[in-house]
PDB file of C-alpha atoms and ligand atoms in Angstrom:
ATOM      1  CA  MET I   1      26.118   1.529   4.585  1.00  0.00           C
ATOM      2  CA  LYS I   2      24.702   4.901   3.405  1.00  0.00           C
ATOM      3  CA  GLN I   3      22.583   4.486   0.280  1.00  0.00           C
ATOM      4  CA  ASP I   4      23.191   6.646  -2.769  1.00  0.00           C
ATOM      5  CA  LEU I   5      19.750   8.142  -3.373  1.00  0.00           C
ATOM      6  CA  ALA I   6      20.787   9.296  -6.870  1.00  0.00           C
ATOM      7  CA  LYS I   7      20.336   5.724  -8.068  1.00  0.00           C
ATOM      8  CA  PHE I   8      16.537   6.094  -7.818  1.00  0.00           C
ATOM      9  CA  MET I   9      16.442   8.774 -10.531  1.00  0.00           C
ATOM     10  CA  GLY I  10      14.429   7.386 -13.454  1.00  0.00           C
ATOM     11  CA  THR I  11      13.419   4.287 -11.473  1.00  0.00           C
ATOM     12  CA  ASP I  12      10.045   2.638 -12.059  1.00  0.00           C
ATOM     13  CA  VAL I  13       8.160   1.771  -8.860  1.00  0.00           C
ATOM     14  CA  ILE I  14       6.259  -1.338  -9.901  1.00  0.00           C
ATOM     15  CA  SER I  15       6.690  -3.913  -7.143  1.00  0.00           C
ATOM     16  CA  ILE I  16       8.060  -3.795  -3.625  1.00  0.00           C
ATOM     17  CA  ARG I  17      10.119  -6.856  -4.639  1.00  0.00           C
ATOM     18  CA  ASP I  18      12.270  -4.545  -6.765  1.00  0.00           C
ATOM     19  CA  PHE I  19      13.577  -2.836  -3.588  1.00  0.00           C
ATOM     20  CA  THR I  20      16.069  -4.259  -1.097  1.00  0.00           C
ATOM     21  CA  ALA I  21      15.760  -3.773   2.657  1.00  0.00           C
ATOM     22  CA  GLU I  22      18.481  -1.109   2.405  1.00  0.00           C
ATOM     23  CA  ASP I  23      16.587   0.667  -0.386  1.00  0.00           C
ATOM     24  CA  ILE I  24      13.394   0.658   1.656  1.00  0.00           C
ATOM     25  CA  LEU I  25      15.067   2.044   4.781  1.00  0.00           C
ATOM     26  CA  ALA I  26      16.888   4.735   2.789  1.00  0.00           C
ATOM     27  CA  ILE I  27      13.633   5.844   1.127  1.00  0.00           C
ATOM     28  CA  LEU I  28      11.776   5.937   4.456  1.00  0.00           C
ATOM     29  CA  GLU I  29      14.540   7.972   6.066  1.00  0.00           C
ATOM     30  CA  TYR I  30      14.520  10.401   3.137  1.00  0.00           C
ATOM     31  CA  ALA I  31      10.703  10.650   3.358  1.00  0.00           C
ATOM     32  CA  ARG I  32      10.952  12.090   6.892  1.00  0.00           C
ATOM     33  CA  LYS I  33      12.327  15.283   5.333  1.00  0.00           C
ATOM     34  CA  PHE I  34       9.032  15.771   3.488  1.00  0.00           C
ATOM     35  CA  GLU I  35       6.711  16.001   6.491  1.00  0.00           C
ATOM     36  CA  ASN I  36       5.081  19.438   6.212  1.00  0.00           C
ATOM     37  CA  TYR I  37       7.599  20.318   3.472  1.00  0.00           C
ATOM     38  CA  LYS I  38       6.270  22.601   0.705  1.00  0.00           C
ATOM     39  CA  GLN I  39       8.955  24.050  -1.550  1.00  0.00           C
ATOM     40  CA  PRO I  40       8.679  24.254  -5.353  1.00  0.00           C
ATOM     41  CA  ILE I  41      11.508  21.811  -6.080  1.00  0.00           C
ATOM     42  CA  LEU I  42       9.426  20.143  -8.837  1.00  0.00           C
ATOM     43  CA  GLN I  43       8.335  23.375 -10.527  1.00  0.00           C
ATOM     44  CA  GLY I  44       7.972  22.788 -14.269  1.00  0.00           C
ATOM     45  CA  ARG I  45       7.544  19.019 -13.843  1.00  0.00           C
ATOM     46  CA  ILE I  46       4.304  17.256 -14.806  1.00  0.00           C
ATOM     47  CA  LEU I  47       2.723  14.153 -13.246  1.00  0.00           C
ATOM     48  CA  ALA I  48       0.260  12.104 -15.337  1.00  0.00           C
ATOM     49  CA  THR I  49      -2.310  10.090 -13.364  1.00  0.00           C
ATOM     50  CA  LEU I  50      -3.797   7.238 -15.437  1.00  0.00           C
ATOM     51  CA  PHE I  51      -6.512   5.746 -13.246  1.00  0.00           C
ATOM     52  CA  TYR I  52      -8.518   2.947 -14.857  1.00  0.00           C
ATOM     53  CA  GLU I  53     -10.026   2.075 -11.451  1.00  0.00           C
ATOM     54  CA  PRO I  54     -11.558   4.254  -8.713  1.00  0.00           C
ATOM     55  CA  SER I  55      -9.288   5.836  -6.130  1.00  0.00           C
ATOM     56  CA  THR I  56      -9.481   8.564  -3.530  1.00  0.00           C
ATOM     57  CA  ARG I  57      -6.241   8.372  -1.552  1.00  0.00           C
ATOM     58  CA  THR I  58      -3.704   7.187  -4.103  1.00  0.00           C
ATOM     59  CA  LYS I  59      -4.749   9.575  -6.855  1.00  0.00           C
ATOM     60  CA  LEU I  60      -5.387  12.630  -4.707  1.00  0.00           C
ATOM     61  CA  SER I  61      -2.353  12.158  -2.446  1.00  0.00           C
ATOM     62  CA  PHE I  62      -0.088  11.891  -5.497  1.00  0.00           C
ATOM     63  CA  GLU I  63      -1.683  15.029  -6.892  1.00  0.00           C
ATOM     64  CA  SER I  64      -1.360  16.818  -3.556  1.00  0.00           C
ATOM     65  CA  ALA I  65       2.280  15.713  -3.281  1.00  0.00           C
ATOM     66  CA  MET I  66       3.118  16.939  -6.790  1.00  0.00           C
ATOM     67  CA  MET I  67       1.359  20.282  -6.300  1.00  0.00           C
ATOM     68  CA  SER I  68       2.937  20.809  -2.862  1.00  0.00           C
ATOM     69  CA  LEU I  69       6.325  20.576  -4.560  1.00  0.00           C
ATOM     70  CA  GLY I  70       5.386  23.096  -7.259  1.00  0.00           C
ATOM     71  CA  GLY I  71       4.634  20.596 -10.034  1.00  0.00           C
ATOM     72  CA  SER I  72       1.536  20.175 -12.208  1.00  0.00           C
ATOM     73  CA  VAL I  73      -0.846  17.282 -12.778  1.00  0.00           C
ATOM     74  CA  LEU I  74      -2.910  15.937 -15.683  1.00  0.00           C
ATOM     75  CA  GLY I  75      -4.745  12.670 -16.170  1.00  0.00           C
ATOM     76  CA  PHE I  76      -7.994  10.753 -16.129  1.00  0.00           C
ATOM     77  CA  SER I  77      -9.851   8.993 -13.355  1.00  0.00           C
ATOM     78  CA  GLU I  78     -11.836   6.378 -15.238  1.00  0.00           C
ATOM     79  CA  ALA I  79     -11.091   4.271 -18.280  1.00  0.00           C
ATOM     80  CA  GLY I  80     -14.297   5.464 -19.985  1.00  0.00           C
ATOM     81  CA  ALA I  81     -12.980   9.021 -20.046  1.00  0.00           C
ATOM     82  CA  SER I  82      -9.870   7.998 -21.994  1.00  0.00           C
ATOM     83  CA  SER I  83      -9.292   6.450 -25.430  1.00  0.00           C
ATOM     84  CA  SER I  84      -9.128   3.080 -23.722  1.00  0.00           C
ATOM     85  CA  ALA I  85     -12.917   3.186 -24.294  1.00  0.00           C
ATOM     86  CA  LYS I  86     -12.068   3.108 -28.041  1.00  0.00           C
ATOM     87  CA  GLY I  87      -9.724   0.156 -27.594  1.00  0.00           C
ATOM     88  CA  GLU I  88      -6.380   1.853 -27.000  1.00  0.00           C
ATOM     89  CA  THR I  89      -3.958  -0.360 -25.094  1.00  0.00           C
ATOM     90  CA  VAL I  90      -2.172   0.486 -21.838  1.00  0.00           C
ATOM     91  CA  TYR I  91       1.091   0.191 -23.779  1.00  0.00           C
ATOM     92  CA  ASP I  92       0.112   2.887 -26.294  1.00  0.00           C
ATOM     93  CA  THR I  93      -1.402   5.185 -23.681  1.00  0.00           C
ATOM     94  CA  ALA I  94       1.714   4.973 -21.500  1.00  0.00           C
ATOM     95  CA  LYS I  95       3.983   5.584 -24.496  1.00  0.00           C
ATOM     96  CA  MET I  96       2.051   8.783 -25.272  1.00  0.00           C
ATOM     97  CA  MET I  97       2.869  10.089 -21.807  1.00  0.00           C
ATOM     98  CA  ASP I  98       6.553  10.464 -22.737  1.00  0.00           C
ATOM     99  CA  GLY I  99       5.408  13.489 -24.724  1.00  0.00           C
ATOM    100  CA  TYR I 100       3.045  14.873 -22.097  1.00  0.00           C
ATOM    101  CA  ALA I 101       4.559  14.331 -18.660  1.00  0.00           C
ATOM    102  CA  ASP I 102       7.750  13.675 -16.661  1.00  0.00           C
ATOM    103  CA  VAL I 103       6.413  10.833 -14.496  1.00  0.00           C
ATOM    104  CA  LEU I 104       3.232   8.772 -14.496  1.00  0.00           C
ATOM    105  CA  VAL I 105       1.155   6.888 -11.932  1.00  0.00           C
ATOM    106  CA  ILE I 106      -1.111   4.129 -13.191  1.00  0.00           C
ATOM    107  CA  ARG I 107      -3.872   2.138 -11.476  1.00  0.00           C
ATOM    108  CA  HIS I 108      -5.417  -0.696 -13.455  1.00  0.00           C
ATOM    109  CA  PRO I 109      -7.600  -3.730 -12.668  1.00  0.00           C
ATOM    110  CA  LEU I 110      -5.270  -6.129 -14.508  1.00  0.00           C
ATOM    111  CA  GLU I 111      -2.202  -7.613 -12.806  1.00  0.00           C
ATOM    112  CA  GLY I 112       0.907  -6.695 -14.751  1.00  0.00           C
ATOM    113  CA  ALA I 113      -0.566  -3.532 -16.311  1.00  0.00           C
ATOM    114  CA  ALA I 114       1.910  -1.228 -14.539  1.00  0.00           C
ATOM    115  CA  ARG I 115       4.853  -3.356 -15.701  1.00  0.00           C
ATOM    116  CA  ARG I 116       3.478  -3.164 -19.250  1.00  0.00           C
ATOM    117  CA  ALA I 117       3.223   0.642 -18.972  1.00  0.00           C
ATOM    118  CA  ALA I 118       6.844   0.762 -17.789  1.00  0.00           C
ATOM    119  CA  GLU I 119       7.943  -1.233 -20.820  1.00  0.00           C
ATOM    120  CA  ALA I 120       6.287   1.381 -23.036  1.00  0.00           C
ATOM    121  CA  ALA I 121       7.242   4.650 -21.353  1.00  0.00           C
ATOM    122  CA  ASP I 122      10.706   6.145 -20.950  1.00  0.00           C
ATOM    123  CA  ILE I 123       9.566   8.373 -18.079  1.00  0.00           C
ATOM    124  CA  PRO I 124       9.386   6.777 -14.588  1.00  0.00           C
ATOM    125  CA  VAL I 125       6.231   4.708 -14.064  1.00  0.00           C
ATOM    126  CA  ILE I 126       4.713   4.261 -10.608  1.00  0.00           C
ATOM    127  CA  ASN I 127       2.254   1.465  -9.895  1.00  0.00           C
ATOM    128  CA  GLY I 128      -0.795   2.835  -8.068  1.00  0.00           C
ATOM    129  CA  GLY I 129      -2.239  -0.688  -7.789  1.00  0.00           C
ATOM    130  CA  ASP I 130      -2.589  -3.440 -10.414  1.00  0.00           C
ATOM    131  CA  GLY I 131      -5.458  -5.841  -9.775  1.00  0.00           C
ATOM    132  CA  ALA I 132      -4.803  -8.096  -6.779  1.00  0.00           C
ATOM    133  CA  ASN I 133      -1.056  -7.934  -7.392  1.00  0.00           C
ATOM    134  CA  GLN I 134       0.917  -5.014  -5.919  1.00  0.00           C
ATOM    135  CA  HIS I 135       0.480  -1.517  -4.481  1.00  0.00           C
ATOM    136  CA  PRO I 136       4.069  -0.555  -3.673  1.00  0.00           C
ATOM    137  CA  THR I 137       3.586   3.097  -2.734  1.00  0.00           C
ATOM    138  CA  GLN I 138       0.925   2.021  -0.236  1.00  0.00           C
ATOM    139  CA  THR I 139       3.534  -0.311   1.217  1.00  0.00           C
ATOM    140  CA  PHE I 140       6.064   2.496   1.547  1.00  0.00           C
ATOM    141  CA  LEU I 141       3.508   4.596   3.431  1.00  0.00           C
ATOM    142  CA  ASP I 142       2.462   1.625   5.592  1.00  0.00           C
ATOM    143  CA  LEU I 143       6.101   0.990   6.528  1.00  0.00           C
ATOM    144  CA  PHE I 144       6.644   4.704   7.125  1.00  0.00           C
ATOM    145  CA  THR I 145       3.672   4.677   9.527  1.00  0.00           C
ATOM    146  CA  MET I 146       4.988   1.616  11.360  1.00  0.00           C
ATOM    147  CA  LEU I 147       8.460   3.107  11.650  1.00  0.00           C
ATOM    148  CA  LYS I 148       7.071   6.394  12.936  1.00  0.00           C
ATOM    149  CA  THR I 149       4.820   4.804  15.537  1.00  0.00           C
ATOM    150  CA  LYS I 150       7.062   1.926  16.640  1.00  0.00           C
ATOM    151  CA  GLY I 151      10.513   3.434  16.095  1.00  0.00           C
ATOM    152  CA  THR I 152      11.666   0.296  14.272  1.00  0.00           C
ATOM    153  CA  LEU I 153      10.578  -2.223  11.654  1.00  0.00           C
ATOM    154  CA  GLN I 154      12.548  -5.054  13.233  1.00  0.00           C
ATOM    155  CA  ASP I 155      10.890  -7.944  15.075  1.00  0.00           C
ATOM    156  CA  LEU I 156       7.364  -6.534  14.965  1.00  0.00           C
ATOM    157  CA  HIS I 157       4.387  -8.842  15.459  1.00  0.00           C
ATOM    158  CA  VAL I 158       2.040  -7.895  12.639  1.00  0.00           C
ATOM    159  CA  GLY I 159      -1.518  -9.173  12.164  1.00  0.00           C
ATOM    160  CA  PHE I 160      -3.121  -9.023   8.720  1.00  0.00           C
ATOM    161  CA  LEU I 161      -6.927  -9.208   8.810  1.00  0.00           C
ATOM    162  CA  GLY I 162      -9.600  -9.474   6.136  1.00  0.00           C
ATOM    163  CA  ASP I 163      -9.206 -10.098   2.429  1.00  0.00           C
ATOM    164  CA  LEU I 164      -5.746 -11.610   2.208  1.00  0.00           C
ATOM    165  CA  LYS I 165      -6.457 -13.369  -1.083  1.00  0.00           C
ATOM    166  CA  TYR I 166      -7.268 -10.415  -3.301  1.00  0.00           C
ATOM    167  CA  GLY I 167      -5.724  -7.651  -1.154  1.00  0.00           C
ATOM    168  CA  ARG I 168      -2.774  -6.203  -3.052  1.00  0.00           C
ATOM    169  CA  THR I 169      -1.786  -4.042  -0.069  1.00  0.00           C
ATOM    170  CA  VAL I 170      -1.298  -7.094   2.150  1.00  0.00           C
ATOM    171  CA  HIS I 171       0.654  -8.948  -0.530  1.00  0.00           C
ATOM    172  CA  SER I 172       3.098  -6.058  -0.939  1.00  0.00           C
ATOM    173  CA  LEU I 173       3.335  -5.467   2.816  1.00  0.00           C
ATOM    174  CA  ALA I 174       3.967  -9.103   3.786  1.00  0.00           C
ATOM    175  CA  GLU I 175       6.754  -9.278   1.216  1.00  0.00           C
ATOM    176  CA  ALA I 176       8.314  -6.080   2.535  1.00  0.00           C
ATOM    177  CA  MET I 177       8.026  -7.108   6.200  1.00  0.00           C
ATOM    178  CA  SER I 178       9.859 -10.340   5.433  1.00  0.00           C
ATOM    179  CA  HIS I 179      13.052  -8.234   5.265  1.00  0.00           C
ATOM    180  CA  PHE I 180      12.694  -7.246   8.910  1.00  0.00           C
ATOM    181  CA  ARG I 181      12.350 -10.493  10.927  1.00  0.00           C
ATOM    182  CA  SER I 182       8.626  -9.898  11.477  1.00  0.00           C
ATOM    183  CA  HIS I 183       6.256 -12.391  13.030  1.00  0.00           C
ATOM    184  CA  MET I 184       3.145 -12.480  10.872  1.00  0.00           C
ATOM    185  CA  TYR I 185      -0.377 -13.553  11.771  1.00  0.00           C
ATOM    186  CA  PHE I 186      -2.776 -14.033   8.858  1.00  0.00           C
ATOM    187  CA  VAL I 187      -6.400 -13.783   9.959  1.00  0.00           C
ATOM    188  CA  ALA I 188      -8.926 -14.528   7.208  1.00  0.00           C
ATOM    189  CA  PRO I 189     -11.831 -16.779   6.312  1.00  0.00           C
ATOM    190  CA  GLU I 190     -10.742 -19.960   4.494  1.00  0.00           C
ATOM    191  CA  MET I 191     -11.804 -18.609   1.096  1.00  0.00           C
ATOM    192  CA  LEU I 192      -9.716 -15.417   1.549  1.00  0.00           C
ATOM    193  CA  ARG I 193      -6.453 -16.960   2.824  1.00  0.00           C
ATOM    194  CA  MET I 194      -3.078 -15.463   1.887  1.00  0.00           C
ATOM    195  CA  PRO I 195      -2.038 -16.940  -1.494  1.00  0.00           C
ATOM    196  CA  ASP I 196       0.155 -20.031  -1.316  1.00  0.00           C
ATOM    197  CA  HIS I 197       2.964 -18.450  -3.335  1.00  0.00           C
ATOM    198  CA  ILE I 198       3.435 -15.774  -0.658  1.00  0.00           C
ATOM    199  CA  LEU I 199       3.333 -18.334   2.171  1.00  0.00           C
ATOM    200  CA  ALA I 200       5.890 -20.449   0.277  1.00  0.00           C
ATOM    201  CA  GLU I 201       8.222 -17.452   0.020  1.00  0.00           C
ATOM    202  CA  LEU I 202       7.916 -16.794   3.748  1.00  0.00           C
ATOM    203  CA  ARG I 203       8.726 -20.453   4.514  1.00  0.00           C
ATOM    204  CA  GLU I 204      11.747 -20.266   2.243  1.00  0.00           C
ATOM    205  CA  LYS I 205      12.996 -17.217   4.168  1.00  0.00           C
ATOM    206  CA  ASN I 206      12.238 -18.851   7.549  1.00  0.00           C
ATOM    207  CA  ILE I 207       9.812 -16.064   8.487  1.00  0.00           C
ATOM    208  CA  PRO I 208       7.536 -17.212  11.308  1.00  0.00           C
ATOM    209  CA  PHE I 209       3.841 -16.940  10.481  1.00  0.00           C
ATOM    210  CA  MET I 210       0.550 -18.502  11.447  1.00  0.00           C
ATOM    211  CA  GLU I 211      -2.911 -18.603   9.918  1.00  0.00           C
ATOM    212  CA  THR I 212      -6.233 -18.504  11.730  1.00  0.00           C
ATOM    213  CA  GLU I 213      -9.830 -17.482  11.096  1.00  0.00           C
ATOM    214  CA  ARG I 214     -10.256 -15.953  14.574  1.00  0.00           C
ATOM    215  CA  LEU I 215      -8.650 -12.635  15.474  1.00  0.00           C
ATOM    216  CA  TYR I 216      -8.848 -13.356  19.193  1.00  0.00           C
ATOM    217  CA  ASP I 217      -6.484 -16.323  18.774  1.00  0.00           C
ATOM    218  CA  VAL I 218      -3.664 -13.832  18.146  1.00  0.00           C
ATOM    219  CA  SER I 219      -4.778 -10.310  19.092  1.00  0.00           C
ATOM    220  CA  ALA I 220      -2.834 -10.184  22.374  1.00  0.00           C
ATOM    221  CA  GLU I 221       0.451 -10.799  20.513  1.00  0.00           C
ATOM    222  CA  LEU I 222       0.213  -7.915  18.077  1.00  0.00           C
ATOM    223  CA  ASP I 223       2.178  -4.662  17.748  1.00  0.00           C
ATOM    224  CA  ILE I 224       0.378  -3.790  14.504  1.00  0.00           C
ATOM    225  CA  LEU I 225      -3.033  -4.911  13.263  1.00  0.00           C
ATOM    226  CA  TYR I 226      -3.404  -4.262   9.539  1.00  0.00           C
ATOM    227  CA  VAL I 227      -7.102  -4.424   8.655  1.00  0.00           C
ATOM    228  CA  THR I 228      -8.393  -4.660   5.092  1.00  0.00           C
ATOM    229  CA  ARG I 229     -11.761  -4.384   3.424  1.00  0.00           C
ATOM    230  CA  ILE I 230     -13.460  -7.463   1.967  1.00  0.00           C
ATOM    231  CA  GLN I 231     -13.404  -6.276  -1.657  1.00  0.00           C
ATOM    232  CA  ARG I 232     -16.741  -7.006  -3.312  1.00  0.00           C
ATOM    233  CA  GLU I 233     -15.391  -5.975  -6.732  1.00  0.00           C
ATOM    234  CA  ARG I 234     -12.769  -8.769  -6.764  1.00  0.00           C
ATOM    235  CA  PHE I 235     -15.145 -11.726  -6.200  1.00  0.00           C
ATOM    236  CA  PRO I 236     -15.932 -13.750  -9.337  1.00  0.00           C
ATOM    237  CA  ASP I 237     -19.084 -15.069  -7.584  1.00  0.00           C
ATOM    238  CA  PRO I 238     -21.191 -12.463  -5.700  1.00  0.00           C
ATOM    239  CA  LEU I 239     -22.646 -15.243  -3.512  1.00  0.00           C
ATOM    240  CA  ASP I 240     -19.174 -15.895  -2.094  1.00  0.00           C
ATOM    241  CA  TYR I 241     -18.928 -12.211  -1.173  1.00  0.00           C
ATOM    242  CA  GLU I 242     -22.267 -12.432   0.661  1.00  0.00           C
ATOM    243  CA  LYS I 243     -20.902 -15.317   2.778  1.00  0.00           C
ATOM    244  CA  VAL I 244     -17.926 -13.356   4.138  1.00  0.00           C
ATOM    245  CA  LYS I 245     -18.761  -9.671   3.815  1.00  0.00           C
ATOM    246  CA  ASN I 246     -19.390  -9.064   7.533  1.00  0.00           C
ATOM    247  CA  VAL I 247     -17.064 -11.666   8.956  1.00  0.00           C
ATOM    248  CA  TYR I 248     -14.901  -9.144  10.866  1.00  0.00           C
ATOM    249  CA  ILE I 249     -16.333  -5.985  12.372  1.00  0.00           C
ATOM    250  CA  LEU I 250     -13.956  -4.442  14.898  1.00  0.00           C
ATOM    251  CA  ASN I 251     -15.139  -2.052  17.551  1.00  0.00           C
ATOM    252  CA  GLU I 252     -13.792  -0.669  20.809  1.00  0.00           C
ATOM    253  CA  LYS I 253     -14.149  -4.088  22.471  1.00  0.00           C
ATOM    254  CA  LEU I 254     -11.006  -5.034  20.544  1.00  0.00           C
ATOM    255  CA  LEU I 255      -9.007  -2.887  22.970  1.00  0.00           C
ATOM    256  CA  GLU I 256      -9.786  -5.285  25.848  1.00  0.00           C
ATOM    257  CA  HIS I 257      -7.730  -7.983  24.164  1.00  0.00           C
ATOM    258  CA  VAL I 258      -4.643  -6.170  22.872  1.00  0.00           C
ATOM    259  CA  LYS I 259      -1.396  -4.519  23.969  1.00  0.00           C
ATOM    260  CA  THR I 260      -2.022  -0.898  24.951  1.00  0.00           C
ATOM    261  CA  ASP I 261       0.443   0.324  22.339  1.00  0.00           C
ATOM    262  CA  LEU I 262      -1.104  -1.655  19.491  1.00  0.00           C
ATOM    263  CA  LYS I 263      -1.557   0.415  16.332  1.00  0.00           C
ATOM    264  CA  VAL I 264      -4.459  -0.387  14.025  1.00  0.00           C
ATOM    265  CA  LEU I 265      -3.718   0.378  10.371  1.00  0.00           C
ATOM    266  CA  HIS I 266      -6.008   0.186   7.351  1.00  0.00           C
ATOM    267  CA  PRO I 267      -5.177   1.276   3.787  1.00  0.00           C
ATOM    268  CA  LEU I 268      -8.797   2.556   3.501  1.00  0.00           C
ATOM    269  CA  PRO I 269     -11.448   2.823   2.216  1.00  0.00           C
ATOM    270  CA  ARG I 270     -13.301   0.985   4.971  1.00  0.00           C
ATOM    271  CA  VAL I 271     -16.832  -0.259   4.643  1.00  0.00           C
ATOM    272  CA  ASN I 272     -17.858  -1.624   8.039  1.00  0.00           C
ATOM    273  CA  GLU I 273     -14.857  -3.699   9.162  1.00  0.00           C
ATOM    274  CA  ILE I 274     -13.806  -0.987  11.643  1.00  0.00           C
ATOM    275  CA  ASP I 275     -16.656   0.591  13.536  1.00  0.00           C
ATOM    276  CA  THR I 276     -16.304   4.340  13.981  1.00  0.00           C
ATOM    277  CA  SER I 277     -16.357   3.793  17.782  1.00  0.00           C
ATOM    278  CA  LEU I 278     -12.679   2.838  17.467  1.00  0.00           C
ATOM    279  CA  ASP I 279     -11.661   6.070  15.715  1.00  0.00           C
ATOM    280  CA  LYS I 280     -11.216   8.125  18.877  1.00  0.00           C
ATOM    281  CA  TYR I 281      -8.634   5.842  20.491  1.00  0.00           C
ATOM    282  CA  PRO I 282      -4.877   6.368  20.170  1.00  0.00           C
ATOM    283  CA  GLN I 283      -4.591   2.866  18.707  1.00  0.00           C
ATOM    284  CA  ALA I 284      -6.511   4.022  15.609  1.00  0.00           C
ATOM    285  CA  GLU I 285      -3.736   5.131  13.273  1.00  0.00           C
ATOM    286  CA  TYR I 286      -5.466   4.785   9.898  1.00  0.00           C
ATOM    287  CA  PHE I 287      -6.271   8.436   9.195  1.00  0.00           C
ATOM    288  CA  GLN I 288      -2.725   9.525  10.075  1.00  0.00           C
ATOM    289  CA  GLN I 289      -1.499   6.625   7.905  1.00  0.00           C
ATOM    290  CA  SER I 290      -3.437   8.012   4.974  1.00  0.00           C
ATOM    291  CA  LYS I 291      -1.984  11.481   5.619  1.00  0.00           C
ATOM    292  CA  ASN I 292       1.493   9.952   5.585  1.00  0.00           C
ATOM    293  CA  GLY I 293       0.750   8.990   1.980  1.00  0.00           C
ATOM    294  CA  VAL I 294       1.345  12.569   0.859  1.00  0.00           C
ATOM    295  CA  THR I 295       4.695  12.719   2.670  1.00  0.00           C
ATOM    296  CA  VAL I 296       5.932   9.436   1.238  1.00  0.00           C
ATOM    297  CA  ARG I 297       4.711  10.184  -2.289  1.00  0.00           C
ATOM    298  CA  LYS I 298       6.466  13.568  -2.236  1.00  0.00           C
ATOM    299  CA  ALA I 299       9.687  11.717  -1.441  1.00  0.00           C
ATOM    300  CA  LEU I 300       9.125   9.132  -4.181  1.00  0.00           C
ATOM    301  CA  LEU I 301       8.372  11.797  -6.814  1.00  0.00           C
ATOM    302  CA  SER I 302      11.471  13.713  -5.761  1.00  0.00           C
ATOM    303  CA  LEU I 303      13.620  10.588  -6.005  1.00  0.00           C
ATOM    304  CA  VAL I 304      12.417   9.257  -9.360  1.00  0.00           C
ATOM    305  CA  LEU I 305      12.609  12.721 -10.905  1.00  0.00           C
ATOM    306  CA  GLY I 306      16.120  13.173  -9.515  1.00  0.00           C
ATOM    307  CA  VAL I 307      15.356  16.507  -7.830  1.00  0.00           C
ATOM    308  CA  ARG I 308      16.223  16.150  -4.144  1.00  0.00           C
ATOM    309  CA  GLN I 309      16.081  18.518  -1.231  1.00  0.00           C
TER     310      GLN I 309
HETATM  311  N1  LIG Q 401      -5.435   2.917  -0.050  1.00  0.00           N
HETATM  312  C1  LIG Q 401      -5.864   3.146  -1.305  1.00  0.00           C
HETATM  313  O1  LIG Q 401      -5.282   2.665  -2.290  1.00  0.00           O
HETATM  314  O2  LIG Q 401      -6.972   3.943  -1.381  1.00  0.00           O
HETATM  315  P1  LIG Q 401      -7.669   4.410  -2.727  1.00  0.00           P
HETATM  316  O3  LIG Q 401      -8.250   3.158  -3.362  1.00  0.00           O
HETATM  317  O4  LIG Q 401      -8.701   5.397  -2.320  1.00  0.00           O
HETATM  318  O5  LIG Q 401      -6.607   4.987  -3.621  1.00  0.00           O
END
């Protein structure tokens, strides 16, 4: 059934759980129209970027997307540069944005902060990452990359490697992939396993998955390998970080153990979990994936602002 894209006008993008499989496919199909598209369809519209945590890709790709479509951008890139340093709440800051902007993107270290901003603001609110919880626009661009490289999202064998406990990108992506009969392989040290609540949801939906600490147990099965950084900033105890920080370092030897058409994805930034020796191979899709972020975010801005091409 053809989706009515008009329904996304004014929508908050807080969690991938708020989108059905049909919604996701309709948004990805619409996003294809935005590859290399630069027309001023959002002229006169303003995007506010409220970033309480560091970001390169999410913040700058949203800004690039908005400017490519003729819109303008304002915002801050650290909490200390905003009145949050004086004690202002996320709720009040987001409410202010109704007077300053037409749409806002927020990144915040606390889970639930984006939902709180959406309760305050009348303009559409987009979650650019809230703590270890969700990063839905990253998920849309990850799915877009998979669809582009594999031609389908159905029945893919997807490996998730690295920090599966605190990694909001893997939480959002595993939930989204559960719509598409994926086989999932969770590869992580014991202390960074996928949270039980996500595994319980997958069991409930009869999604096949397995857990292991060793990539080579599963590497030959994979169509997609989604690598993540071990995130030092999320560890309550720095000694725990020291124990696992170098547990996976992929290099070109990986290619001896995988399907030739494997695609390696990574939300970036990387530290050392993918050696640069892998970058030159066609399996390395992570820089193109990051570029796809602009395409997908153009589509999302167009949809929530209700100005479509
Ligand atoms: N993938 C991602 O969220 O990157 P940034 O932290 O640089 O925004």
